[in-house]
Short mmCIF file of C-alpha atoms and ligand atoms in Angstrom, two decimals:
data_model
loop_
_atom_site.label_atom_id
_atom_site.label_comp_id
_atom_site.label_asym_id
_atom_site.label_seq_id
_atom_site.Cartn_x
_atom_site.Cartn_y
_atom_site.Cartn_z
CA UNK A 1 38.24 -212.29 -177.92
CA UNK A 2 37.67 -214.50 -180.96
CA UNK A 3 36.85 -218.15 -180.48
CA UNK A 4 40.08 -218.90 -182.33
CA UNK A 5 42.30 -217.46 -179.63
CA UNK A 6 40.62 -219.28 -176.74
CA UNK A 7 41.98 -222.74 -177.47
CA UNK A 8 42.47 -225.41 -180.07
CA UNK A 9 39.59 -227.30 -181.67
CA UNK A 10 39.35 -229.07 -185.01
CA UNK A 11 37.66 -226.85 -187.56
CA UNK A 12 34.87 -227.61 -189.98
CA UNK A 13 34.34 -225.69 -193.23
CA UNK A 14 32.07 -223.12 -191.52
CA UNK A 15 34.70 -222.46 -188.82
CA UNK A 16 37.37 -222.01 -191.46
CA UNK A 17 35.22 -219.41 -193.23
CA UNK A 18 34.79 -217.56 -189.95
CA UNK A 19 38.54 -217.89 -189.31
CA UNK A 20 39.30 -216.41 -192.72
CA UNK A 21 37.07 -213.41 -191.97
CA UNK A 22 38.09 -212.85 -188.33
CA UNK A 23 41.76 -213.79 -188.22
CA UNK A 24 43.24 -213.60 -191.70
CA UNK A 25 43.51 -210.31 -193.45
CA UNK A 26 44.28 -211.57 -196.87
CA UNK A 27 40.89 -211.06 -198.53
CA UNK A 28 39.06 -207.84 -199.49
CA UNK A 29 36.36 -206.63 -197.07
CA UNK A 30 33.66 -207.39 -199.67
CA UNK A 31 35.07 -210.79 -200.62
CA UNK A 32 32.59 -213.58 -201.38
CA UNK A 33 34.29 -216.47 -199.65
CA UNK A 34 33.73 -220.17 -200.08
CA UNK A 35 35.50 -223.03 -198.35
CA UNK A 36 35.92 -226.71 -199.14
CA UNK A 37 37.80 -229.47 -197.32
CA UNK A 38 39.97 -231.09 -199.99
CA UNK A 39 42.43 -233.22 -197.98
CA UNK A 40 42.82 -236.85 -198.99
CA UNK A 41 45.96 -237.69 -197.04
CA UNK A 42 46.21 -239.97 -194.01
CA UNK A 43 46.67 -237.33 -191.34
CA UNK A 44 45.39 -233.76 -191.73
CA UNK A 45 42.53 -231.52 -192.81
CA UNK A 46 43.15 -229.30 -195.81
CA UNK A 47 40.75 -226.48 -196.67
CA UNK A 48 40.68 -224.34 -199.80
CA UNK A 49 39.30 -220.86 -199.18
CA UNK A 50 38.44 -218.85 -202.28
CA UNK A 51 37.06 -215.40 -203.00
CA UNK A 52 34.68 -215.86 -205.89
CA UNK A 53 34.86 -212.13 -206.66
CA UNK A 54 38.61 -211.64 -207.05
CA UNK A 55 39.55 -215.25 -207.80
CA UNK A 56 42.09 -215.19 -204.95
CA UNK A 57 42.49 -218.41 -202.99
CA UNK A 58 44.60 -219.85 -200.18
CA UNK A 59 45.04 -223.16 -198.38
CA UNK A 60 44.54 -223.69 -194.66
CA UNK A 61 45.96 -226.91 -193.32
CA UNK A 62 45.06 -228.02 -189.81
CA UNK A 63 46.53 -230.89 -187.84
CA UNK A 64 43.98 -232.94 -185.92
CA UNK A 65 44.76 -234.75 -182.64
CA UNK A 66 44.92 -238.13 -184.36
CA UNK A 67 45.48 -239.48 -187.86
CA UNK A 68 42.58 -239.53 -190.34
CA UNK A 69 43.53 -243.03 -191.45
CA UNK A 70 43.00 -244.48 -187.94
CA UNK A 71 42.34 -243.05 -184.48
CA UNK A 72 44.95 -245.50 -183.22
CA UNK A 73 47.61 -242.97 -184.22
CA UNK A 74 47.56 -240.15 -181.67
CA UNK A 75 49.88 -237.52 -183.08
CA UNK A 76 50.56 -234.16 -181.51
CA UNK A 77 49.15 -231.23 -183.52
CA UNK A 78 52.58 -229.62 -182.96
CA UNK A 79 53.50 -231.36 -186.21
CA UNK A 80 51.92 -228.35 -187.87
CA UNK A 81 54.70 -226.17 -186.39
CA UNK A 82 57.30 -228.57 -187.78
CA UNK A 83 55.61 -228.47 -191.17
CA UNK A 84 55.36 -224.65 -191.27
CA UNK A 85 58.94 -224.15 -190.15
CA UNK A 86 60.48 -226.65 -192.49
CA UNK A 87 58.49 -225.32 -195.44
CA UNK A 88 59.92 -221.89 -194.72
CA UNK A 89 63.43 -223.29 -194.44
CA UNK A 90 63.07 -225.32 -197.63
CA UNK A 91 61.74 -222.21 -199.36
CA UNK A 92 65.10 -220.57 -198.64
CA UNK A 93 67.16 -223.61 -199.60
CA UNK A 94 65.25 -224.61 -202.72
CA UNK A 95 63.12 -221.67 -203.79
CA UNK A 96 60.40 -222.51 -206.25
CA UNK A 97 60.02 -226.10 -205.10
CA UNK A 98 57.74 -225.67 -202.05
CA UNK A 99 54.61 -223.59 -201.45
CA UNK A 100 54.96 -220.23 -199.74
CA UNK A 101 53.74 -220.17 -196.12
CA UNK A 102 51.89 -217.00 -195.12
CA UNK A 103 51.09 -217.71 -191.48
CA UNK A 104 51.39 -220.32 -188.74
CA UNK A 105 48.87 -220.33 -185.91
CA UNK A 106 50.18 -222.20 -182.84
CA UNK A 107 46.79 -222.12 -181.08
CA UNK A 108 44.69 -223.58 -183.87
CA UNK A 109 47.65 -225.71 -185.08
CA UNK A 110 47.12 -224.65 -188.63
CA UNK A 111 49.10 -222.93 -191.33
CA UNK A 112 48.05 -220.81 -194.26
CA UNK A 113 49.85 -221.29 -197.52
CA UNK A 114 49.88 -220.68 -201.23
CA UNK A 115 47.11 -222.45 -203.14
CA UNK A 116 48.55 -224.81 -205.73
CA UNK A 117 45.27 -225.75 -207.38
CA UNK A 118 46.77 -225.21 -210.82
CA UNK A 119 48.99 -228.22 -210.02
CA UNK A 120 47.86 -231.83 -209.60
CA UNK A 121 48.91 -234.52 -207.16
CA UNK A 122 51.65 -236.44 -208.92
CA UNK A 123 50.44 -239.93 -207.95
CA UNK A 124 47.07 -239.23 -209.56
CA UNK A 125 48.68 -237.77 -212.69
CA UNK A 126 50.99 -240.78 -213.06
CA UNK A 127 47.98 -243.07 -212.80
CA UNK A 128 46.52 -241.11 -215.73
CA UNK A 129 49.78 -241.72 -217.64
CA UNK A 130 50.83 -238.08 -217.77
CA UNK A 131 54.49 -237.25 -218.40
CA UNK A 132 56.51 -234.54 -216.66
CA UNK A 133 59.82 -234.10 -218.51
CA UNK A 134 61.20 -231.63 -215.96
CA UNK A 135 60.39 -233.69 -212.87
CA UNK A 136 63.75 -235.47 -212.53
CA UNK A 137 65.62 -232.19 -212.83
CA UNK A 138 63.34 -230.42 -210.34
CA UNK A 139 63.19 -233.11 -207.66
CA UNK A 140 66.95 -233.73 -207.75
CA UNK A 141 67.65 -230.02 -207.28
CA UNK A 142 65.24 -230.01 -204.35
CA UNK A 143 66.76 -233.11 -202.75
CA UNK A 144 70.42 -232.33 -203.35
CA UNK A 145 70.00 -228.81 -201.93
CA UNK A 146 67.80 -229.58 -198.92
CA UNK A 147 69.74 -232.70 -197.95
CA UNK A 148 73.30 -231.45 -198.39
CA UNK A 149 72.83 -227.85 -197.26
CA UNK A 150 71.33 -228.95 -193.92
CA UNK A 151 74.15 -231.41 -193.18
CA UNK A 152 77.38 -231.09 -191.18
CA UNK A 153 79.26 -230.97 -194.47
CA UNK A 154 77.96 -227.45 -195.03
CA UNK A 155 76.45 -226.09 -191.81
CA UNK A 156 78.17 -224.83 -188.72
CA UNK A 157 77.91 -227.85 -186.42
CA UNK A 158 76.29 -225.99 -183.51
CA UNK A 159 73.72 -224.39 -185.81
CA UNK A 160 72.98 -227.81 -187.29
CA UNK A 161 72.52 -229.30 -183.81
CA UNK A 162 70.06 -226.50 -183.02
CA UNK A 163 68.05 -227.59 -186.05
CA UNK A 164 68.25 -231.23 -184.96
CA UNK A 165 66.72 -230.12 -181.64
CA UNK A 166 64.04 -227.98 -183.24
CA UNK A 167 62.94 -230.76 -185.55
CA UNK A 168 62.83 -233.58 -183.03
CA UNK A 169 59.67 -235.33 -184.19
CA UNK A 170 59.22 -238.43 -181.98
CA UNK A 171 55.59 -239.27 -182.73
CA UNK A 172 55.82 -239.10 -186.49
CA UNK A 173 59.17 -240.89 -186.42
CA UNK A 174 57.54 -243.64 -184.39
CA UNK A 175 54.93 -244.05 -187.14
CA UNK A 176 57.74 -244.55 -189.67
CA UNK A 177 59.71 -246.86 -187.38
CA UNK A 178 56.60 -249.05 -186.99
CA UNK A 179 54.97 -248.77 -190.41
CA UNK A 180 58.06 -248.78 -192.61
CA UNK A 181 60.73 -250.71 -190.73
CA UNK A 182 58.89 -253.16 -188.45
CA UNK A 183 55.31 -254.19 -189.21
CA UNK A 184 55.68 -255.15 -192.90
CA UNK A 185 58.30 -257.72 -191.94
CA UNK A 186 56.13 -259.93 -189.72
CA UNK A 187 52.51 -261.03 -189.66
CA UNK A 188 51.47 -257.97 -187.69
CA UNK A 189 47.75 -257.61 -186.86
CA UNK A 190 47.78 -254.02 -188.10
CA UNK A 191 48.98 -255.07 -191.56
CA UNK A 192 46.43 -255.14 -194.38
CA UNK A 193 47.55 -257.94 -196.70
CA UNK A 194 45.79 -258.73 -199.98
CA UNK A 195 44.80 -262.40 -199.65
CA UNK A 196 46.48 -263.48 -202.91
CA UNK A 197 49.79 -262.04 -201.67
CA UNK A 198 49.81 -263.46 -198.14
CA UNK A 199 51.56 -266.79 -198.86
CA UNK A 200 54.23 -265.02 -200.91
CA UNK A 201 54.87 -262.52 -198.10
CA UNK A 202 55.11 -265.33 -195.57
CA UNK A 203 57.59 -267.33 -197.63
CA UNK A 204 59.67 -264.57 -199.20
CA UNK A 205 59.78 -261.98 -196.40
CA UNK A 206 58.53 -263.07 -193.01
CA UNK A 207 60.41 -266.39 -193.00
CA UNK A 208 63.68 -264.93 -194.28
CA UNK A 209 65.93 -264.36 -191.27
CA UNK A 210 68.67 -262.79 -193.37
CA UNK A 211 66.22 -260.15 -194.57
CA UNK A 212 64.88 -259.55 -191.05
CA UNK A 213 68.38 -258.92 -189.74
CA UNK A 214 68.97 -256.32 -192.47
CA UNK A 215 65.69 -254.53 -191.63
CA UNK A 216 66.79 -254.34 -187.99
CA UNK A 217 70.04 -252.65 -189.06
CA UNK A 218 68.09 -250.23 -191.26
CA UNK A 219 65.62 -249.34 -188.52
CA UNK A 220 68.48 -248.40 -186.21
CA UNK A 221 70.16 -246.43 -189.00
CA UNK A 222 66.91 -244.46 -189.40
CA UNK A 223 66.66 -243.81 -185.65
CA UNK A 224 70.26 -242.80 -185.05
CA UNK A 225 71.81 -241.21 -188.14
CA UNK A 226 71.07 -237.47 -187.85
CA UNK A 227 72.59 -236.70 -191.24
CA UNK A 228 70.22 -234.28 -193.02
CA UNK A 229 66.96 -232.47 -192.43
CA UNK A 230 64.62 -234.78 -194.31
CA UNK A 231 61.21 -234.19 -195.79
CA UNK A 232 60.48 -237.57 -194.26
CA UNK A 233 57.54 -238.67 -196.45
CA UNK A 234 58.55 -237.83 -200.01
CA UNK A 235 56.16 -240.04 -201.97
CA UNK A 236 54.29 -238.98 -205.11
CA UNK A 237 51.25 -238.01 -202.99
CA UNK A 238 53.46 -235.34 -201.38
CA UNK A 239 54.24 -233.73 -204.73
CA UNK A 240 52.12 -231.21 -206.59
CA UNK A 241 53.08 -231.00 -210.22
CA UNK A 242 52.33 -229.41 -213.59
CA UNK A 243 54.31 -229.39 -216.80
CA UNK A 244 56.75 -226.66 -215.80
CA UNK A 245 56.57 -226.76 -212.02
CA UNK A 246 57.13 -229.22 -209.15
CA UNK A 247 56.16 -228.37 -205.57
CA UNK A 248 56.94 -230.58 -202.61
CA UNK A 249 54.29 -230.46 -199.89
CA UNK A 250 53.41 -232.18 -196.57
CA UNK A 251 56.78 -232.28 -194.79
CA UNK A 252 55.27 -233.01 -191.36
CA UNK A 253 57.45 -236.14 -190.96
CA UNK A 254 60.54 -233.92 -191.18
CA UNK A 255 63.44 -234.65 -188.83
CA UNK A 256 67.20 -235.19 -188.99
CA UNK A 257 67.72 -238.65 -190.47
CA UNK A 258 69.60 -240.49 -193.21
CA UNK A 259 69.55 -238.51 -196.47
CA UNK A 260 68.78 -241.61 -198.51
CA UNK A 261 65.35 -241.74 -196.89
CA UNK A 262 63.96 -239.03 -199.20
CA UNK A 263 65.67 -240.26 -202.36
CA UNK A 264 64.56 -243.84 -201.69
CA UNK A 265 60.95 -242.77 -201.27
CA UNK A 266 60.92 -240.98 -204.60
CA UNK A 267 62.39 -244.01 -206.39
CA UNK A 268 60.01 -246.51 -204.77
CA UNK A 269 56.97 -244.44 -205.61
CA UNK A 270 58.04 -244.09 -209.25
CA UNK A 271 58.32 -247.87 -209.28
CA UNK A 272 54.72 -248.13 -208.02
CA UNK A 273 53.67 -245.97 -210.98
CA UNK A 274 55.73 -248.24 -213.27
CA UNK A 275 54.02 -251.38 -211.95
CA UNK A 276 50.65 -249.68 -212.17
CA UNK A 277 51.25 -249.04 -215.87
CA UNK A 278 52.48 -252.63 -216.34
CA UNK A 279 49.31 -254.05 -214.77
CA UNK A 280 46.64 -251.59 -215.86
CA UNK A 281 47.50 -250.51 -219.40
CA UNK A 282 45.95 -252.73 -222.09
CA UNK A 283 47.43 -251.00 -225.15
CA UNK A 284 50.93 -252.51 -225.53
CA UNK A 285 52.35 -249.54 -227.44
CA UNK A 286 51.11 -247.08 -224.83
CA UNK A 287 52.44 -249.34 -222.07
CA UNK A 288 55.89 -249.51 -223.62
CA UNK A 289 55.97 -245.79 -224.20
CA UNK A 290 54.81 -244.80 -220.72
CA UNK A 291 57.00 -247.33 -218.91
CA UNK A 292 59.88 -246.11 -221.06
CA UNK A 293 59.35 -242.57 -219.80
CA UNK A 294 59.15 -243.75 -216.19
CA UNK A 295 62.31 -245.82 -216.61
CA UNK A 296 64.17 -242.85 -218.01
CA UNK A 297 62.86 -240.72 -215.12
CA UNK A 298 63.98 -243.20 -212.46
CA UNK A 299 67.43 -243.38 -214.05
CA UNK A 300 67.66 -239.59 -214.26
CA UNK A 301 66.53 -239.10 -210.65
CA UNK A 302 69.37 -241.30 -209.41
CA UNK A 303 72.03 -240.01 -211.77
CA UNK A 304 71.17 -236.31 -211.58
CA UNK A 305 71.01 -236.55 -207.79
CA UNK A 306 74.55 -237.95 -207.76
CA UNK A 307 75.84 -235.23 -210.13
CA UNK A 308 74.16 -232.35 -208.30
CA UNK A 309 75.14 -233.61 -204.86
CA UNK A 310 78.80 -233.84 -205.87
CA UNK A 311 78.76 -230.39 -207.48
CA UNK A 312 77.11 -228.80 -204.43
CA UNK A 313 79.62 -230.53 -202.16
CA UNK A 314 82.48 -228.90 -204.08
CA UNK A 315 80.79 -225.53 -204.06
CA UNK A 316 79.44 -225.43 -200.48
CA UNK A 317 81.47 -227.90 -198.37
CA UNK A 318 82.80 -225.92 -195.39
CA UNK A 319 83.78 -228.71 -193.01
CA UNK A 320 87.56 -229.21 -193.24
CA UNK A 321 87.37 -232.96 -193.78
CA UNK A 322 84.98 -232.49 -196.71
CA UNK A 323 88.03 -231.55 -198.78
CA UNK A 324 89.89 -234.79 -198.03
CA UNK A 325 90.33 -236.80 -201.19
CA UNK A 326 87.70 -239.52 -201.52
CA UNK A 327 85.50 -238.43 -198.61
CA UNK A 328 82.80 -237.06 -200.95
CA UNK A 329 82.51 -240.42 -202.75
CA UNK A 330 82.52 -242.35 -199.48
CA UNK A 331 79.73 -240.14 -198.09
CA UNK A 332 77.66 -240.34 -201.28
CA UNK A 333 78.11 -244.12 -201.43
CA UNK A 334 76.47 -244.39 -198.01
CA UNK A 335 73.55 -242.27 -199.21
CA UNK A 336 73.12 -244.48 -202.28
CA UNK A 337 73.16 -247.58 -200.09
CA UNK A 338 70.48 -246.04 -197.84
CA UNK A 339 68.50 -244.96 -200.90
CA UNK A 340 68.30 -248.55 -202.14
CA UNK A 341 67.39 -249.86 -198.70
CA UNK A 342 64.67 -247.27 -198.09
CA UNK A 343 63.22 -247.79 -201.56
CA UNK A 344 63.11 -251.48 -200.66
CA UNK A 345 61.33 -250.92 -197.34
CA UNK A 346 58.84 -248.51 -198.93
CA UNK A 347 58.07 -251.05 -201.68
CA UNK A 348 57.32 -253.70 -199.06
CA UNK A 349 55.43 -251.57 -196.57
CA UNK A 350 53.00 -250.04 -199.08
CA UNK A 351 52.06 -253.59 -200.16
CA UNK A 352 51.76 -255.26 -196.75
CA UNK A 353 51.28 -252.50 -194.18
CA UNK A 354 48.33 -250.37 -193.16
CA UNK A 355 49.05 -247.45 -195.55
CA UNK A 356 48.74 -248.57 -199.16
CA UNK A 357 49.21 -246.70 -202.45
CA UNK A 358 46.43 -246.28 -205.01
CA UNK A 359 48.81 -247.18 -207.87
CA UNK A 360 48.52 -250.78 -206.66
CA UNK A 361 45.16 -250.99 -204.87
CA UNK A 362 43.37 -249.53 -207.90
CA UNK A 363 44.45 -252.41 -210.18
CA UNK A 364 41.07 -253.96 -210.91
CA UNK A 365 42.16 -257.32 -212.31
CA UNK A 366 42.96 -259.27 -209.14
CA UNK A 367 45.51 -261.59 -210.74
CA UNK A 368 47.37 -258.61 -212.15
CA UNK A 369 47.25 -256.88 -208.78
CA UNK A 370 48.69 -259.96 -207.08
CA UNK A 371 51.47 -260.09 -209.69
CA UNK A 372 52.25 -256.39 -209.23
CA UNK A 373 52.38 -256.86 -205.46
CA UNK A 374 54.75 -259.83 -205.71
CA UNK A 375 56.99 -257.91 -208.10
CA UNK A 376 57.14 -254.95 -205.69
CA UNK A 377 57.91 -257.21 -202.73
CA UNK A 378 60.71 -258.97 -204.58
CA UNK A 379 62.22 -255.74 -205.89
CA UNK A 380 62.00 -254.37 -202.35
CA UNK A 381 63.72 -257.38 -200.83
CA UNK A 382 66.47 -257.30 -203.46
CA UNK A 383 67.06 -253.57 -202.92
CA UNK A 384 67.46 -254.19 -199.19
CA UNK A 385 69.77 -257.20 -199.53
CA UNK A 386 71.88 -255.81 -202.39
CA UNK A 387 71.89 -252.19 -201.23
CA UNK A 388 75.68 -251.96 -201.24
CA UNK A 389 75.88 -252.64 -204.96
CA UNK A 390 73.35 -250.19 -206.46
CA UNK A 391 75.24 -247.14 -207.69
CA UNK A 392 73.35 -245.89 -210.73
CA UNK A 393 69.82 -245.51 -212.00
CA UNK A 394 70.49 -248.36 -214.42
CA UNK A 395 71.40 -250.67 -211.49
CA UNK A 396 67.99 -249.97 -209.92
CA UNK A 397 66.10 -250.51 -213.19
CA UNK A 398 67.92 -253.76 -213.95
CA UNK A 399 66.48 -255.24 -210.76
CA UNK A 400 62.99 -253.94 -211.55
CA UNK A 401 63.04 -255.43 -215.03
CA UNK A 402 64.54 -258.67 -213.87
CA UNK A 403 61.63 -259.28 -211.44
CA UNK A 404 59.06 -258.39 -214.08
CA UNK A 405 60.66 -261.08 -216.26
CA UNK A 406 60.72 -263.67 -213.47
CA UNK A 407 57.22 -263.20 -212.04
CA UNK A 408 54.58 -264.04 -214.62
C1 SR1 B 1 49.35 -243.05 -189.93
S1 SR1 B 1 50.04 -242.26 -191.26
C2 SR1 B 1 50.33 -243.44 -192.48
C3 SR1 B 1 51.25 -243.00 -193.55
O1 SR1 B 1 50.74 -241.81 -194.15
C4 SR1 B 1 51.75 -240.85 -194.27
O2 SR1 B 1 51.71 -240.19 -195.49
C5 SR1 B 1 53.06 -241.58 -194.07
O3 SR1 B 1 53.53 -242.15 -195.27
C6 SR1 B 1 52.64 -242.62 -193.09
O4 SR1 B 1 53.50 -243.72 -193.01
MG1 MG B 2 51.38 -236.63 -196.14
#
């Protein structure tokens, strides 16, 4: 009996090598294997196993019993099952946009998947001012397909409810409920606030009762609206990219929630890249050019999502009421409203909460960082408060540009 079938333990590189030899049969018998832990996320351990002889490589991802970012977050390693299963489902719904899963091991709480080392993490690439002209097209196909095709508009309602049950994800949802919808909006001890931003947060967010009431509504919307099977954490660190390919990874926060959650995360994280470029680029021409590309991308993400969602609705809507005149626009309007609100919450929580984004924390000039943070907070607040009025990519960008003008 191998040590890997006796019970769960968190693996080190040497264990993973042994695991590859004893449990996996994907390498040649004379393979020369090496293994390196390459994870830099907040939660899991990611190992790359490579055969130096054949050049073949795979990824093993293991869920630990608590988050890497802080032991305070005890999260069941069962999240690895959720991740493996949703990746396989998304592979069917949006082939080409997620890595292929080869195996899930429920004892070691790990999964083996395609190595995407020829891609780069999108957040890092955006911070190096790289452009990806196909990104908006790719990500909107992924989102429109995974979000609409898992909803009651398309699925048999009992089959959809079975998926809701299978993807109940209480611990990871609790992290989002706390970190995205609650803690950034008061002076919570777990927050990590940059000192030059604190007064602004106090005045503009924490003391604004109108805003607090809206965040309460949004938190309950997140907890109760089982609309679509979400990725649940679709930021630019969850996207592997190269010029002609986009792969969405890390769907361990997946559950049935409001569809706008995924779209809003993509938009907010593109805005972080935009504010990074604004603060960090010295060359004005390069700044204008790169921000121009990001602006165009943000606009395309919103507008292509709308177009593709409507087209898929027409093609795949099976629910009788989906054919009623005007219901498609009503439904989409709600998603756009949620998109704006979620983008707003994400913009605030990555500035004030425990889990930051490098786009902002890497800004070396402290005055520029403070300005970028205030801009993000104000855009976030405006998105939340005006969420009913943002219908197009241009509407989103107008608010972004307006705050850049106002905050000097
Ligand atoms: C405790 S986990 C902190 C954050 O990292 C993940 O990627 C999610 O965004 C989560 O909110
Ligand atoms: Mg992640």
